[in-house]
């Protein structure tokens, strides 16, 4: 798998873009999407919701299981991806592009986020 170099990764398998004007984009990795199987339902945090790094903020349901969605940073959600709510399969087909999950105005970023190389080693791919 090819994890984009410009992203940072959590050990819960979420990715985080660099913040633009303080707002970063969050999604799940290709590794996590493949492990989940076909995603059929996405419950994403609403705009205005406060999220905390490492805590659950939604869930993804697949044909295999239900998985909690964790926020890799703390902050306020500014937008969620309505396209993923309407077509959850985007999480599988475009995990790093059209399958993003939500945007967050970052107030705190944990020091333990991983680089692409560190995440590849952590996830074994």
Tab-separated table of C-alpha atoms in Angstrom:
chain	number	residue	atom	x	y	z
A	1	UNK	CA	0.000	0.000	0.000
A	2	UNK	CA	1.143	3.482	-0.717
A	3	UNK	CA	0.532	5.831	2.217
A	4	UNK	CA	0.803	9.452	1.032
A	5	UNK	CA	3.993	10.997	2.414
A	6	UNK	CA	2.436	14.393	3.192
A	7	UNK	CA	-0.083	12.911	5.677
A	8	UNK	CA	0.377	11.940	9.298
A	9	UNK	CA	-1.156	8.804	10.790
A	10	UNK	CA	-2.582	7.610	14.093
A	11	UNK	CA	-2.187	4.155	15.590
A	12	UNK	CA	-5.980	3.847	15.290
A	13	UNK	CA	-5.475	3.973	11.470
A	14	UNK	CA	-6.746	7.495	10.776
A	15	UNK	CA	-4.851	9.933	8.582
A	16	UNK	CA	-4.534	13.691	9.034
A	17	UNK	CA	-3.666	16.293	6.425
A	18	UNK	CA	-1.535	19.315	7.208
A	19	UNK	CA	-3.721	22.099	8.590
A	20	UNK	CA	-4.647	24.888	6.189
A	21	UNK	CA	-5.721	28.007	8.102
A	22	UNK	CA	-5.888	25.780	11.190
A	23	UNK	CA	-8.246	23.214	9.593
A	24	UNK	CA	-7.080	19.660	8.847
A	25	UNK	CA	-8.824	16.825	7.003
A	26	UNK	CA	-9.288	13.383	8.596
A	27	UNK	CA	-9.907	9.994	6.990
A	28	UNK	CA	-9.086	6.334	7.509
A	29	UNK	CA	-6.159	4.629	5.861
A	30	UNK	CA	-6.302	2.190	2.968
A	31	UNK	CA	-5.047	-0.481	5.385
A	32	UNK	CA	-8.034	0.156	7.695
A	33	UNK	CA	-10.506	0.327	4.807
A	34	UNK	CA	-9.274	-3.032	3.500
A	35	UNK	CA	-9.450	-4.571	6.983
A	36	UNK	CA	-13.013	-3.330	7.439
A	37	UNK	CA	-14.267	-4.702	4.153
A	38	UNK	CA	-17.069	-3.016	2.229
A	39	UNK	CA	-18.216	0.032	4.223
A	40	UNK	CA	-22.011	0.315	4.087
A	41	UNK	CA	-22.739	3.003	6.703
A	42	UNK	CA	-20.868	6.014	8.089
A	43	UNK	CA	-21.796	7.988	11.193
A	44	UNK	CA	-19.586	11.084	11.141
A	45	UNK	CA	-19.293	13.930	13.659
A	46	UNK	CA	-21.491	16.934	12.865
A	47	UNK	CA	-20.080	20.412	12.236
A	48	UNK	CA	-19.709	22.218	15.552
A	49	UNK	CA	-18.924	19.028	17.472
A	50	UNK	CA	-15.841	19.116	19.689
A	51	UNK	CA	-13.583	16.085	19.241
A	52	UNK	CA	-10.737	14.919	21.451
A	53	UNK	CA	-7.590	13.172	20.238
A	54	UNK	CA	-7.803	9.421	20.771
A	55	UNK	CA	-11.525	9.403	21.594
A	56	UNK	CA	-14.370	8.050	19.491
A	57	UNK	CA	-16.274	10.525	17.355
A	58	UNK	CA	-18.286	8.299	15.021
A	59	UNK	CA	-18.410	4.848	13.501
A	60	UNK	CA	-18.063	2.971	10.262
A	61	UNK	CA	-20.132	-0.128	9.600
A	62	UNK	CA	-19.031	-2.692	7.058
A	63	UNK	CA	-20.255	-6.040	5.862
A	64	UNK	CA	-17.763	-7.549	8.343
A	65	UNK	CA	-18.131	-5.417	11.500
A	66	UNK	CA	-18.722	-2.058	13.130
A	67	UNK	CA	-15.642	0.010	13.901
A	68	UNK	CA	-15.336	3.113	16.035
A	69	UNK	CA	-13.901	6.202	14.388
A	70	UNK	CA	-11.266	7.990	16.487
A	71	UNK	CA	-10.165	11.579	16.132
A	72	UNK	CA	-6.391	11.912	15.668
A	73	UNK	CA	-6.473	15.495	17.039
A	74	UNK	CA	-8.518	17.700	19.348
A	75	UNK	CA	-10.615	20.513	17.971
A	76	UNK	CA	-13.949	21.535	16.502
A	77	UNK	CA	-15.429	19.793	13.469
A	78	UNK	CA	-16.007	22.331	10.693
A	79	UNK	CA	-17.409	19.977	8.046
A	80	UNK	CA	-18.226	16.331	7.437
A	81	UNK	CA	-18.178	14.564	4.083
A	82	UNK	CA	-21.811	14.243	3.007
A	83	UNK	CA	-20.673	12.267	-0.041
A	84	UNK	CA	-19.408	9.495	2.289
A	85	UNK	CA	-22.700	9.499	4.225
A	86	UNK	CA	-24.555	9.135	0.898
A	87	UNK	CA	-22.073	6.602	-0.549
A	88	UNK	CA	-19.997	4.939	2.211
A	89	UNK	CA	-18.136	2.832	-0.366
A	90	UNK	CA	-15.991	5.925	-1.078
A	91	UNK	CA	-14.094	5.012	2.106
A	92	UNK	CA	-12.957	1.828	0.321
A	93	UNK	CA	-12.512	3.124	-3.210
A	94	UNK	CA	-10.906	6.511	-2.425
A	95	UNK	CA	-9.617	6.434	1.187
A	96	UNK	CA	-7.108	9.270	0.679
A	97	UNK	CA	-9.168	11.486	-1.647
A	98	UNK	CA	-12.979	11.458	-2.028
A	99	UNK	CA	-13.389	9.158	0.982
A	100	UNK	CA	-12.193	11.712	3.563
A	101	UNK	CA	-14.443	11.822	6.645
A	102	UNK	CA	-14.380	15.217	8.334
A	103	UNK	CA	-12.488	18.477	8.716
A	104	UNK	CA	-11.457	19.825	12.092
A	105	UNK	CA	-10.119	23.138	13.376
A	106	UNK	CA	-7.160	21.785	15.326
A	107	UNK	CA	-6.656	23.005	18.892
A	108	UNK	CA	-4.265	20.250	19.990
A	109	UNK	CA	-2.213	17.747	18.051
A	110	UNK	CA	-0.686	14.779	19.867
A	111	UNK	CA	3.055	14.252	19.550
A	112	UNK	CA	2.640	10.548	18.691
A	113	UNK	CA	1.276	10.925	15.148
A	114	UNK	CA	3.302	8.837	12.699
A	115	UNK	CA	4.983	9.647	9.407
A	116	UNK	CA	4.063	7.530	6.360
A	117	UNK	CA	7.156	5.359	6.863
A	118	UNK	CA	6.466	4.925	10.588
A	119	UNK	CA	2.841	4.018	9.859
A	120	UNK	CA	3.877	1.474	7.215
A	121	UNK	CA	6.182	-0.168	9.762
A	122	UNK	CA	3.474	-0.028	12.474
A	123	UNK	CA	0.787	-1.546	10.243
A	124	UNK	CA	3.132	-4.057	8.619
A	125	UNK	CA	2.635	-2.875	5.040
